[in-house]
CSV table of C-alpha atoms and ligand atoms in Angstrom, one decimal:
chain,number,residue,atom,x,y,z
A,818,UNK,CA,-25.3,6.3,-14.3
A,819,UNK,CA,-23.1,5.7,-17.3
A,820,UNK,CA,-19.4,5.0,-15.7
A,821,UNK,CA,-15.9,4.2,-17.0
A,822,UNK,CA,-13.6,2.3,-14.6
A,823,UNK,CA,-9.9,2.7,-16.4
A,824,UNK,CA,-7.6,-0.2,-14.8
A,825,UNK,CA,-9.0,-3.7,-14.1
A,826,UNK,CA,-6.8,-4.9,-11.1
A,827,UNK,CA,-8.3,-5.6,-7.8
A,828,UNK,CA,-9.4,-1.9,-7.1
A,829,UNK,CA,-10.9,-1.5,-10.6
A,830,UNK,CA,-12.6,-4.4,-11.2
A,831,UNK,CA,-14.2,-4.6,-7.7
A,832,UNK,CA,-15.3,-1.1,-8.2
A,833,UNK,CA,-16.7,-1.6,-11.6
A,834,UNK,CA,-18.5,-4.6,-10.5
A,835,UNK,CA,-20.0,-2.8,-7.1
A,836,UNK,CA,-21.5,0.1,-9.0
A,837,UNK,CA,-23.0,-2.2,-11.7
A,838,UNK,CA,-24.8,-4.2,-8.8
A,839,UNK,CA,-25.9,-1.2,-7.7
A,840,UNK,CA,-27.5,-0.5,-10.9
A,841,UNK,CA,-25.4,1.8,-13.0
A,842,UNK,CA,-23.8,0.9,-16.4
A,843,UNK,CA,-20.4,0.3,-15.9
A,844,UNK,CA,-17.6,-0.4,-18.8
A,845,UNK,CA,-13.9,-1.2,-17.7
A,846,UNK,CA,-11.2,-0.4,-19.7
A,847,UNK,CA,-7.8,-2.2,-19.7
A,848,UNK,CA,-4.8,-2.0,-22.4
A,849,UNK,CA,-4.2,-6.2,-22.1
A,850,UNK,CA,-6.7,-7.8,-24.1
A,851,UNK,CA,-6.9,-10.8,-22.2
A,852,UNK,CA,-8.1,-9.4,-19.1
A,853,UNK,CA,-10.9,-7.8,-21.3
A,854,UNK,CA,-12.0,-10.8,-22.9
A,855,UNK,CA,-11.9,-12.6,-19.7
A,856,UNK,CA,-14.0,-10.1,-18.0
A,857,UNK,CA,-16.6,-10.3,-21.0
A,858,UNK,CA,-16.5,-14.0,-20.2
A,859,UNK,CA,-17.4,-13.1,-16.5
A,860,UNK,CA,-14.1,-14.6,-15.6
A,861,UNK,CA,-12.5,-12.4,-13.1
A,862,UNK,CA,-8.7,-12.1,-14.0
A,863,UNK,CA,-7.7,-11.9,-10.3
A,864,UNK,CA,-9.2,-14.1,-7.6
A,865,UNK,CA,-11.1,-12.1,-4.8
A,866,UNK,CA,-14.1,-14.0,-2.6
A,867,UNK,CA,-17.4,-13.7,-4.5
A,868,UNK,CA,-16.3,-11.9,-7.2
A,869,UNK,CA,-16.5,-14.2,-10.0
A,870,UNK,CA,-20.5,-14.9,-8.7
A,871,UNK,CA,-21.1,-11.1,-9.1
A,872,UNK,CA,-19.7,-10.8,-12.0
A,873,UNK,CA,-21.6,-13.2,-13.5
A,874,UNK,CA,-24.4,-11.8,-12.6
A,875,UNK,CA,-23.5,-8.1,-13.9
A,876,UNK,CA,-22.2,-9.4,-17.2
A,877,UNK,CA,-25.5,-11.4,-18.1
A,878,UNK,CA,-27.8,-8.6,-17.1
A,879,UNK,CA,-25.7,-6.6,-19.6
A,880,UNK,CA,-24.4,-3.9,-16.4
A,881,UNK,CA,-20.7,-4.2,-16.8
A,882,UNK,CA,-18.9,-5.0,-19.8
A,883,UNK,CA,-15.2,-4.6,-20.8
A,884,UNK,CA,-13.4,-2.8,-23.8
A,885,UNK,CA,-10.0,-1.6,-24.8
A,886,UNK,CA,-11.1,1.0,-26.3
A,887,UNK,CA,-10.6,4.4,-24.1
A,888,UNK,CA,-11.9,7.1,-25.7
A,889,UNK,CA,-15.2,5.4,-26.8
A,890,UNK,CA,-15.5,4.1,-23.2
A,891,UNK,CA,-15.2,8.0,-21.9
A,892,UNK,CA,-17.3,8.8,-24.7
A,893,UNK,CA,-20.1,7.0,-24.1
A,894,UNK,CA,-20.5,7.5,-20.1
A,895,UNK,CA,-20.6,10.6,-17.5
A,896,UNK,CA,-17.9,9.8,-15.2
A,897,UNK,CA,-14.4,8.2,-15.3
A,898,UNK,CA,-12.9,6.7,-12.6
A,899,UNK,CA,-9.2,6.1,-12.6
A,900,UNK,CA,-7.8,2.9,-10.7
A,901,UNK,CA,-4.6,2.2,-12.2
A,902,UNK,CA,-1.2,1.5,-10.0
A,903,UNK,CA,1.0,3.4,-8.5
A,904,UNK,CA,3.9,1.5,-7.6
A,905,UNK,CA,7.0,2.4,-5.4
A,906,UNK,CA,9.9,4.1,-6.9
A,907,UNK,CA,13.5,3.0,-5.5
A,908,UNK,CA,13.9,6.2,-2.8
A,909,UNK,CA,10.0,5.1,-1.4
A,910,UNK,CA,8.1,7.9,-4.0
A,911,UNK,CA,5.2,7.3,-5.7
A,912,UNK,CA,5.6,6.3,-9.5
A,913,UNK,CA,2.5,8.5,-11.0
A,914,UNK,CA,3.3,7.8,-14.6
A,915,UNK,CA,0.5,5.4,-15.1
A,916,UNK,CA,-2.0,7.8,-13.5
A,917,UNK,CA,-0.4,10.7,-15.8
A,918,UNK,CA,-1.0,8.4,-19.3
A,919,UNK,CA,-4.2,7.7,-18.8
A,920,UNK,CA,-4.9,11.3,-18.0
A,921,UNK,CA,-3.9,12.2,-21.0
A,922,UNK,CA,-5.8,9.5,-22.7
A,923,UNK,CA,-8.9,10.8,-20.9
A,924,UNK,CA,-8.1,14.6,-22.0
A,925,UNK,CA,-7.7,13.4,-25.5
A,926,UNK,CA,-11.5,12.0,-25.4
A,927,UNK,CA,-12.8,15.1,-23.3
A,928,UNK,CA,-11.6,17.4,-26.3
A,929,UNK,CA,-14.0,15.5,-28.6
A,930,UNK,CA,-16.9,15.3,-25.7
A,931,UNK,CA,-19.5,18.0,-25.7
A,932,UNK,CA,-21.2,17.1,-22.4
A,933,UNK,CA,-19.8,17.7,-19.0
A,934,UNK,CA,-17.7,14.6,-17.6
A,935,UNK,CA,-16.2,14.1,-14.3
A,936,UNK,CA,-13.0,12.7,-13.9
A,937,UNK,CA,-12.2,10.8,-10.4
A,938,UNK,CA,-9.0,9.2,-9.6
A,939,UNK,CA,-9.4,6.4,-7.4
A,940,UNK,CA,-5.5,5.3,-7.7
A,941,UNK,CA,-3.4,6.0,-4.2
A,942,UNK,CA,-1.9,9.2,-5.1
A,943,UNK,CA,0.2,11.5,-2.7
A,944,UNK,CA,-1.3,14.7,-2.1
A,945,UNK,CA,-1.1,17.2,-5.0
A,946,UNK,CA,-0.9,14.6,-7.5
A,947,UNK,CA,-4.7,15.3,-8.6
A,948,UNK,CA,-4.5,19.0,-8.7
A,949,UNK,CA,-0.7,19.2,-9.8
A,950,UNK,CA,-0.3,16.3,-12.2
A,951,UNK,CA,-3.8,15.3,-13.3
A,952,UNK,CA,-5.5,18.7,-13.7
A,953,UNK,CA,-3.0,20.1,-16.0
A,954,UNK,CA,-2.9,17.2,-18.3
A,955,UNK,CA,-6.8,17.1,-18.4
A,956,UNK,CA,-6.5,20.8,-19.3
A,957,UNK,CA,-4.6,20.2,-22.4
A,958,UNK,CA,-7.8,19.1,-24.2
A,959,UNK,CA,-8.7,22.8,-24.4
A,960,UNK,CA,-11.6,22.2,-21.9
A,961,UNK,CA,-12.4,24.3,-18.7
A,962,UNK,CA,-12.8,22.5,-15.3
A,963,UNK,CA,-15.7,23.4,-13.6
A,964,UNK,CA,-17.2,24.0,-16.7
A,965,UNK,CA,-16.8,21.0,-19.2
A,966,UNK,CA,-15.1,18.8,-16.9
A,967,UNK,CA,-15.0,18.2,-13.1
A,968,UNK,CA,-12.2,16.6,-11.1
A,969,UNK,CA,-12.5,14.5,-8.3
A,970,UNK,CA,-10.2,11.9,-5.6
A,971,UNK,CA,-12.2,9.6,-4.1
A,972,UNK,CA,-9.4,6.9,-2.1
A,973,UNK,CA,-10.5,3.1,-1.8
A,974,UNK,CA,-10.0,1.5,1.5
A,975,UNK,CA,-10.4,-2.1,0.0
A,976,UNK,CA,-8.9,-5.0,2.0
A,977,UNK,CA,-7.7,-7.8,-0.7
A,978,UNK,CA,-9.7,-11.2,0.0
A,979,UNK,CA,-12.8,-9.2,1.2
A,980,UNK,CA,-12.5,-6.7,-1.2
A,981,UNK,CA,-16.2,-6.7,-2.6
A,982,UNK,CA,-17.8,-6.4,1.1
A,983,UNK,CA,-15.4,-3.7,1.6
A,984,UNK,CA,-16.5,-1.9,-1.4
A,985,UNK,CA,-20.1,-2.7,-0.9
A,986,UNK,CA,-20.6,-1.9,3.2
A,987,UNK,CA,-18.0,1.0,3.6
A,988,UNK,CA,-17.3,2.4,6.9
A,989,UNK,CA,-16.9,5.7,5.0
A,990,UNK,CA,-16.8,7.3,1.8
A,991,UNK,CA,-14.0,9.9,1.0
A,992,UNK,CA,-15.4,12.1,-1.8
A,993,UNK,CA,-12.7,15.0,-2.7
A,994,UNK,CA,-13.5,17.5,-5.1
A,995,UNK,CA,-12.2,20.5,-7.5
A,996,UNK,CA,-15.5,22.3,-6.7
A,997,UNK,CA,-19.1,21.4,-5.1
A,998,UNK,CA,-20.3,20.2,-8.6
A,999,UNK,CA,-17.7,17.3,-8.9
A,1000,UNK,CA,-18.7,16.2,-5.2
A,1001,UNK,CA,-22.1,15.9,-6.0
A,1002,UNK,CA,-21.6,13.9,-9.0
A,1003,UNK,CA,-19.6,11.4,-7.5
A,1004,UNK,CA,-21.9,11.7,-4.3
A,1005,UNK,CA,-24.6,10.7,-7.3
A,1006,UNK,CA,-23.0,7.5,-8.4
A,1007,UNK,CA,-22.7,6.6,-4.4
A,1008,UNK,CA,-26.4,7.2,-3.9
A,1009,UNK,CA,-27.4,3.6,-3.1
A,1010,UNK,CA,-25.0,3.0,-0.6
A,1011,UNK,CA,-25.7,3.6,3.2
A,1012,UNK,CA,-22.1,4.8,4.6
A,1013,UNK,CA,-21.7,8.1,5.9
A,1014,UNK,CA,-20.0,10.7,3.4
A,1015,UNK,CA,-17.0,13.3,3.8
A,1016,UNK,CA,-16.5,16.1,1.1
A,1017,UNK,CA,-13.3,17.2,0.9
A,1018,UNK,CA,-11.0,19.2,-1.3
A,1019,UNK,CA,-8.5,17.0,-3.1
A,1020,UNK,CA,-5.6,17.2,-0.8
A,1021,UNK,CA,-7.3,16.3,2.0
A,1022,UNK,CA,-8.9,13.2,0.4
A,1023,UNK,CA,-5.5,11.8,-1.1
A,1024,UNK,CA,-3.9,12.3,2.3
A,1025,UNK,CA,-6.8,11.0,4.2
A,1026,UNK,CA,-6.0,7.4,2.4
A,1027,UNK,CA,-2.3,7.8,3.5
A,1028,UNK,CA,-3.1,8.7,6.9
A,1029,UNK,CA,-5.4,5.7,7.3
A,1030,UNK,CA,-3.0,3.1,6.0
A,1031,UNK,CA,0.0,4.6,7.9
A,1032,UNK,CA,-2.1,4.5,11.3
A,1033,UNK,CA,-3.1,0.9,11.2
A,1034,UNK,CA,0.5,-0.1,9.8
A,1035,UNK,CA,1.4,1.7,13.2
A,1036,UNK,CA,-0.8,-0.4,15.1
A,1037,UNK,CA,0.3,-3.5,13.7
A,1038,UNK,CA,4.0,-2.7,14.3
A,1039,UNK,CA,3.2,-1.3,18.0
A,1040,UNK,CA,1.6,-4.4,18.8
A,1041,UNK,CA,4.7,-6.2,17.6
A,1042,UNK,CA,6.9,-4.0,19.6
A,1043,UNK,CA,4.8,-4.6,22.7
A,1044,UNK,CA,5.2,-8.2,21.6
A,1045,UNK,CA,8.5,-8.4,21.9
A,1046,UNK,CA,8.5,-7.0,25.5
A,1047,UNK,CA,5.4,-9.6,26.6
A,1048,UNK,CA,7.8,-12.5,25.4
A,1049,UNK,CA,10.5,-11.4,27.7
A,1050,UNK,CA,7.9,-10.9,30.7
A,1051,UNK,CA,5.9,-14.1,30.2
A,1052,UNK,CA,2.9,-12.5,28.9
A,1053,UNK,CA,0.6,-13.2,26.4
A,1054,UNK,CA,0.5,-10.3,24.1
A,1055,UNK,CA,-2.9,-11.4,22.3
A,1056,UNK,CA,-4.4,-11.0,26.0
A,1057,UNK,CA,-2.8,-7.7,26.6
A,1058,UNK,CA,-4.1,-6.4,23.1
A,1059,UNK,CA,-7.9,-7.7,23.7
A,1060,UNK,CA,-7.4,-5.8,27.0
A,1061,UNK,CA,-6.3,-2.6,25.2
A,1062,UNK,CA,-8.5,-2.8,22.2
A,1063,UNK,CA,-11.9,-2.9,24.6
A,1064,UNK,CA,-11.4,0.8,24.8
A,1065,UNK,CA,-13.5,2.2,22.0
A,1066,UNK,CA,-10.9,4.8,21.2
A,1067,UNK,CA,-8.2,2.1,20.4
A,1068,UNK,CA,-10.4,-0.9,19.5
A,1069,UNK,CA,-8.8,-4.0,18.9
A,1070,UNK,CA,-8.7,-4.3,15.2
A,1071,UNK,CA,-4.9,-4.6,13.4
A,1072,UNK,CA,-3.5,-4.8,17.2
A,1073,UNK,CA,-2.5,-8.8,16.2
A,1074,UNK,CA,1.1,-9.2,16.3
A,1075,UNK,CA,2.7,-11.7,14.4
A,1076,UNK,CA,5.6,-11.4,11.4
A,1077,UNK,CA,4.5,-7.9,10.0
A,1078,UNK,CA,2.4,-6.6,7.5
A,1079,UNK,CA,2.9,-6.9,3.6
A,1080,UNK,CA,0.9,-6.3,0.7
A,1081,UNK,CA,0.5,-3.7,-2.0
A,1082,UNK,CA,-0.8,-1.1,0.7
A,1083,UNK,CA,0.8,-0.8,4.1
A,1084,UNK,CA,4.4,-1.1,3.2
A,1085,UNK,CA,4.0,1.2,-0.3
A,1086,UNK,CA,2.1,4.0,1.3
A,1087,UNK,CA,4.1,4.2,4.5
A,1088,UNK,CA,7.3,4.5,2.4
A,1089,UNK,CA,5.4,7.1,0.5
A,1090,UNK,CA,4.3,9.2,3.0
A,1091,UNK,CA,7.9,9.1,4.8
A,1092,UNK,CA,9.0,10.0,1.4
A,1093,UNK,CA,6.7,13.0,0.9
A,1094,UNK,CA,7.7,14.7,4.3
A,1095,UNK,CA,11.3,14.2,3.5
A,1096,UNK,CA,10.4,16.3,0.4
A,1097,UNK,CA,9.1,19.0,2.7
A,1098,UNK,CA,12.1,19.0,5.0
A,1099,UNK,CA,10.5,17.1,7.7
A,1100,UNK,CA,11.7,14.2,10.0
A,1101,UNK,CA,9.2,10.9,10.5
A,1102,UNK,CA,10.3,9.5,13.4
A,1103,UNK,CA,7.2,7.3,14.0
A,1104,UNK,CA,7.0,6.2,10.4
A,1105,UNK,CA,10.9,5.2,10.4
A,1106,UNK,CA,10.2,2.8,13.4
A,1107,UNK,CA,6.8,1.3,12.0
A,1108,UNK,CA,9.3,0.4,8.8
A,1109,UNK,CA,12.2,-0.7,10.9
A,1110,UNK,CA,10.0,-2.8,13.4
A,1111,UNK,CA,8.0,-4.2,10.1
A,1112,UNK,CA,11.4,-5.4,8.6
A,1113,UNK,CA,13.2,-7.2,11.9
A,1114,UNK,CA,10.0,-8.8,12.6
A,1115,UNK,CA,9.8,-12.0,10.4
A,1116,UNK,CA,13.5,-12.6,11.5
A,1117,UNK,CA,12.5,-13.0,14.8
A,1118,UNK,CA,10.6,-16.5,13.9
A,1119,UNK,CA,14.0,-17.7,12.3
A,1120,UNK,CA,15.6,-16.3,15.4
A,1121,UNK,CA,13.2,-18.7,17.8
A,1122,UNK,CA,14.0,-21.8,15.7
A,1123,UNK,CA,17.6,-21.0,15.9
A,1124,UNK,CA,17.2,-21.1,19.6
A,1125,UNK,CA,15.2,-24.1,19.7
A,1126,UNK,CA,17.1,-26.5,17.3
A,1127,UNK,CA,20.4,-24.9,18.4
A,1128,UNK,CA,21.8,-24.8,14.4
A,1129,UNK,CA,19.4,-24.8,11.2
A,1130,UNK,CA,22.4,-26.0,9.2
A,1131,UNK,CA,21.0,-28.7,7.4
A,1132,UNK,CA,17.8,-28.6,9.3
A,1133,UNK,CA,14.5,-28.9,7.3
A,1134,UNK,CA,12.5,-26.6,7.9
A,1135,UNK,CA,8.7,-26.2,6.3
A,1136,UNK,CA,6.7,-22.4,5.8
A,1137,UNK,CA,3.2,-22.9,5.5
A,1138,UNK,CA,1.8,-19.7,3.8
A,1139,UNK,CA,3.8,-17.6,1.0
A,1140,UNK,CA,1.1,-15.1,0.3
A,1141,UNK,CA,1.1,-11.8,2.4
A,1142,UNK,CA,-2.2,-12.8,4.1
A,1143,UNK,CA,-4.4,-15.9,4.0
A,1144,UNK,CA,-7.3,-15.6,0.9
A,1145,UNK,CA,-5.2,-14.4,-1.5
A,1146,UNK,CA,-2.6,-15.4,-4.2
A,1147,UNK,CA,-0.9,-11.9,-3.8
A,1148,UNK,CA,2.8,-12.2,-2.5
A,1149,UNK,CA,3.7,-8.8,-3.0
A,1150,UNK,CA,5.8,-7.5,0.2
A,1151,UNK,CA,4.9,-10.9,1.7
A,1152,UNK,CA,6.8,-11.7,5.2
A,1153,UNK,CA,7.4,-14.8,3.7
A,1154,UNK,CA,10.4,-13.7,1.6
A,1155,UNK,CA,12.7,-12.4,4.5
A,1156,UNK,CA,11.5,-15.6,6.5
A,1157,UNK,CA,12.6,-17.6,3.6
A,1158,UNK,CA,15.6,-16.0,3.1
A,1159,UNK,CA,16.6,-16.0,6.6
A,1160,UNK,CA,16.4,-19.1,7.2
A,1161,UNK,CA,18.3,-20.1,3.9
A,1162,UNK,CA,21.1,-17.8,5.7
A,1163,UNK,CA,21.4,-19.9,8.0
A,1164,UNK,CA,22.0,-22.9,6.1
A,1165,UNK,CA,18.3,-24.6,6.5
A,1166,UNK,CA,16.8,-26.5,3.8
A,1167,UNK,CA,13.8,-24.8,3.1
A,1168,UNK,CA,10.4,-26.5,1.7
A,1169,UNK,CA,7.1,-24.3,1.4
A,1170,UNK,CA,3.3,-24.8,0.4
A,1171,UNK,CA,0.4,-22.3,0.5
A,1172,UNK,CA,-3.0,-23.2,-1.3
A,1173,UNK,CA,-2.6,-20.0,-3.9
A,1174,UNK,CA,0.5,-18.4,-4.0
A,1175,UNK,CA,3.1,-21.0,-5.0
A,1176,UNK,CA,3.3,-19.8,-8.8
A,1177,UNK,CA,3.9,-16.1,-7.6
A,1178,UNK,CA,6.1,-16.8,-5.0
A,1179,UNK,CA,8.5,-18.9,-7.1
A,1180,UNK,CA,9.3,-15.8,-9.2
A,1181,UNK,CA,10.6,-14.4,-5.9
A,1182,UNK,CA,13.1,-17.2,-4.7
A,1183,UNK,CA,15.2,-20.0,-5.8
A,1184,UNK,CA,16.8,-22.5,-3.9
A,1185,UNK,CA,13.8,-24.0,-1.8
A,1186,UNK,CA,11.4,-26.9,-2.5
A,1187,UNK,CA,7.6,-26.3,-3.4
A,1188,UNK,CA,5.2,-29.6,-1.7
A,1189,UNK,CA,1.6,-30.3,-3.0
A,1190,UNK,CA,-0.1,-30.2,0.1
A,1191,UNK,CA,0.5,-29.3,4.3
A,1192,UNK,CA,1.6,-33.3,4.8
A,1193,UNK,CA,4.3,-33.1,2.3
A,1194,UNK,CA,6.0,-30.2,3.2
A,1195,UNK,CA,6.0,-31.7,6.8
A,1196,UNK,CA,7.2,-34.9,5.9
A,1197,UNK,CA,10.4,-35.1,7.9
A,1198,UNK,CA,10.6,-31.4,8.7
A,1199,UNK,CA,12.7,-30.2,11.9
A,1200,UNK,CA,10.3,-27.5,12.3
A,1201,UNK,CA,7.6,-25.6,11.0
A,1202,UNK,CA,6.7,-21.7,10.5
A,1203,UNK,CA,2.8,-20.6,10.0
A,1204,UNK,CA,3.6,-17.4,8.2
A,1205,UNK,CA,-0.3,-16.7,7.2
A,1206,UNK,CA,-3.7,-17.3,8.1
A,1207,UNK,CA,-5.3,-19.8,5.5
A,1208,UNK,CA,-7.9,-21.5,6.9
A,1209,UNK,CA,-6.5,-24.7,6.5
A,1210,UNK,CA,-3.6,-24.2,8.4
A,1211,UNK,CA,-6.2,-23.1,11.3
A,1212,UNK,CA,-7.4,-26.4,11.2
A,1213,UNK,CA,-4.0,-28.3,11.9
A,1214,UNK,CA,-4.4,-30.6,14.7
A,1215,UNK,CA,-1.4,-32.6,16.3
A,1216,UNK,CA,-1.9,-35.6,14.1
A,1217,UNK,CA,-1.3,-33.7,10.9
A,1218,UNK,CA,2.3,-32.9,12.3
A,1219,UNK,CA,2.9,-37.0,12.5
A,1220,UNK,CA,5.2,-36.9,9.8
A,1221,UNK,CA,7.3,-34.1,10.9
A,1222,UNK,CA,11.2,-35.6,12.7
A,1223,UNK,CA,11.0,-33.0,15.5
A,1224,UNK,CA,7.6,-31.3,16.1
A,1225,UNK,CA,8.7,-27.8,16.3
A,1226,UNK,CA,5.9,-25.3,15.2
A,1227,UNK,CA,6.8,-21.6,15.1
A,1228,UNK,CA,3.1,-19.9,14.9
A,1229,UNK,CA,3.6,-16.2,13.6
A,1230,UNK,CA,0.0,-15.8,13.1
A,1231,UNK,CA,-1.4,-17.2,16.3
A,1232,UNK,CA,-3.8,-19.3,14.5
A,1233,UNK,CA,-3.4,-22.2,16.4
A,1234,UNK,CA,-4.7,-23.3,19.9
A,1235,UNK,CA,-1.9,-24.9,22.0
A,1236,UNK,CA,-4.2,-26.4,24.4
A,1237,UNK,CA,-5.0,-28.6,21.6
A,1238,UNK,CA,-1.7,-29.6,20.7
A,1239,UNK,CA,-0.1,-33.1,21.9
A,1240,UNK,CA,2.4,-32.5,24.5
A,1241,UNK,CA,4.9,-34.0,22.2
A,1242,UNK,CA,4.6,-30.6,20.0
A,1243,UNK,CA,6.9,-27.8,20.9
A,1244,UNK,CA,4.9,-24.8,20.1
A,1245,UNK,CA,6.4,-21.4,20.1
A,1246,UNK,CA,3.5,-18.7,19.5
A,1247,UNK,CA,4.6,-15.5,18.6
A,1248,UNK,CA,4.1,-12.7,21.7
A,1249,UNK,CA,3.2,-15.5,23.8
A,1250,UNK,CA,5.7,-15.7,26.4
B,1352,UDX,C1,-4.7,-2.8,3.1
B,1352,UDX,C2,-6.2,-2.1,4.2
B,1352,UDX,O1,-6.9,-2.4,5.0
B,1352,UDX,C3,-7.1,-1.4,2.9
B,1352,UDX,O2,-7.5,-0.5,3.6
B,1352,UDX,C4,-6.0,-0.5,2.0
B,1352,UDX,O3,-6.7,-0.2,1.0
B,1352,UDX,C5,-4.9,-1.5,1.3
B,1352,UDX,O4,-4.3,-2.0,2.5
B,1352,UDX,P1,-4.7,-5.2,2.8
B,1352,UDX,O5,-3.2,-4.7,2.3
B,1352,UDX,O6,-5.3,-6.0,1.6
B,1352,UDX,O7,-5.1,-3.6,3.2
B,1352,UDX,O8,-4.8,-6.2,4.1
B,1352,UDX,P2,-4.9,-6.1,5.5
B,1352,UDX,O9,-6.2,-6.9,5.8
B,1352,UDX,O10,-5.0,-4.8,5.5
B,1352,UDX,O11,-3.5,-6.6,5.6
B,1352,UDX,C6,-2.3,-6.1,5.6
B,1352,UDX,C7,-1.2,-6.7,6.3
B,1352,UDX,O12,-0.9,-6.6,7.4
B,1352,UDX,C8,-1.1,-8.2,6.3
B,1352,UDX,O13,0.3,-8.7,5.8
B,1352,UDX,C9,-1.8,-8.6,7.1
B,1352,UDX,O14,-1.6,-10.1,7.8
B,1352,UDX,C10,-0.9,-7.8,8.2
B,1352,UDX,N1,-1.8,-7.9,9.6
B,1352,UDX,C11,-3.3,-7.1,9.7
B,1352,UDX,C12,-1.2,-8.1,10.9
B,1352,UDX,O15,0.2,-8.2,11.1
B,1352,UDX,N2,-2.0,-7.9,12.3
B,1352,UDX,C13,-3.1,-7.1,12.0
B,1352,UDX,O16,-3.8,-7.1,13.0
B,1352,UDX,C14,-3.9,-6.9,10.9
């Protein structure tokens, strides 16, 4: 099929490359000429595992190209996926202005199109947006939904860092449609995929995305709350969650206690669901607690250090890991930020290192030092906090800590094996008791 994708962020580009791999002819659209040029040169504008290799292949096979010309791209394709950003507003509600703006451009293109065309929203939008905002905008084209064009909502469930793999091997594909014809059209695009397909109406598809992310975030905050109790009782929360997760009704995923969840989805989506509920006059006691636990969790690491070092004033603390998780350069809502700010508030001298997140993190905070590598970060440090799970942090050994003044390690992701560390290392694992 001929597919256009509007927005070449990580969702749009991964979707485009994935569809092109399965033989569709894909054109990616972006307003940013620099990104368009990069994609046409098979250079991904974002870092995502395996993306470069596959992008090179689909570009050289002429299965994927990029353009700034929205109207032309829509005219020459059968279906358009809207994959633009939907950031949080101050009050937690979702800013859908980019989706609405793109819908206007799509309407302009539909006006001139004779053949049936399907518009599919992939951006994360709260229930009621696709039929309440996108549809009326598309109808301004004078074309009729159900006759001239179809409308669908197809949420993404891509984890950054493994987004391509998640796209190509999904657990399920949710296709919301305004009618059966729209649903079937989108199902056609997913024809080569093996995953179960769930067909729903538009609002259900929108809600599935929010409810999924809110439940995953709830699992994490739950594990973090149990972790605090485990610490007091001398129990290791990781052993507890291994046992809990063996129940197939629960499963072990997303029960890792640590310093909380960050990233572009969980914090934003939980806040959006809460804001939506409030608009409907409902209370959200669970979601409120999920966010509260998540806000407190990174600051616990600062407390552990205060307890261990007595006073953080003038102490040199190294923070390893700045991105919201390993394997990405993304620092959105990273737990490193409250952690670093908490350390600074206590008067600590903070030095940080991350294999990919230094540039982005430096835009968020002032008054800290940046090291070129782990060794430099640890040199003369009184303590170190491991904030994310990059492989090179997992590989840390006692000898790598040789340059530290005091060998105090707070492992906020539980990636080190305490047994492997020598006796002169004080190891504090979150939730270890
Ligand atoms: C998430 C969802 O997983 C994905 O389906 C959705 O579409 C986008 O949001 P992503 O934000 O890329 O993906 O990262 P994910 O791997 O889910 O982790 C989110 C955050 O939770 C990270 O900060 C991670 O460190 C943290 N986390 C995850 C935990 O603290 N404990 C866990 O057990 C799992």
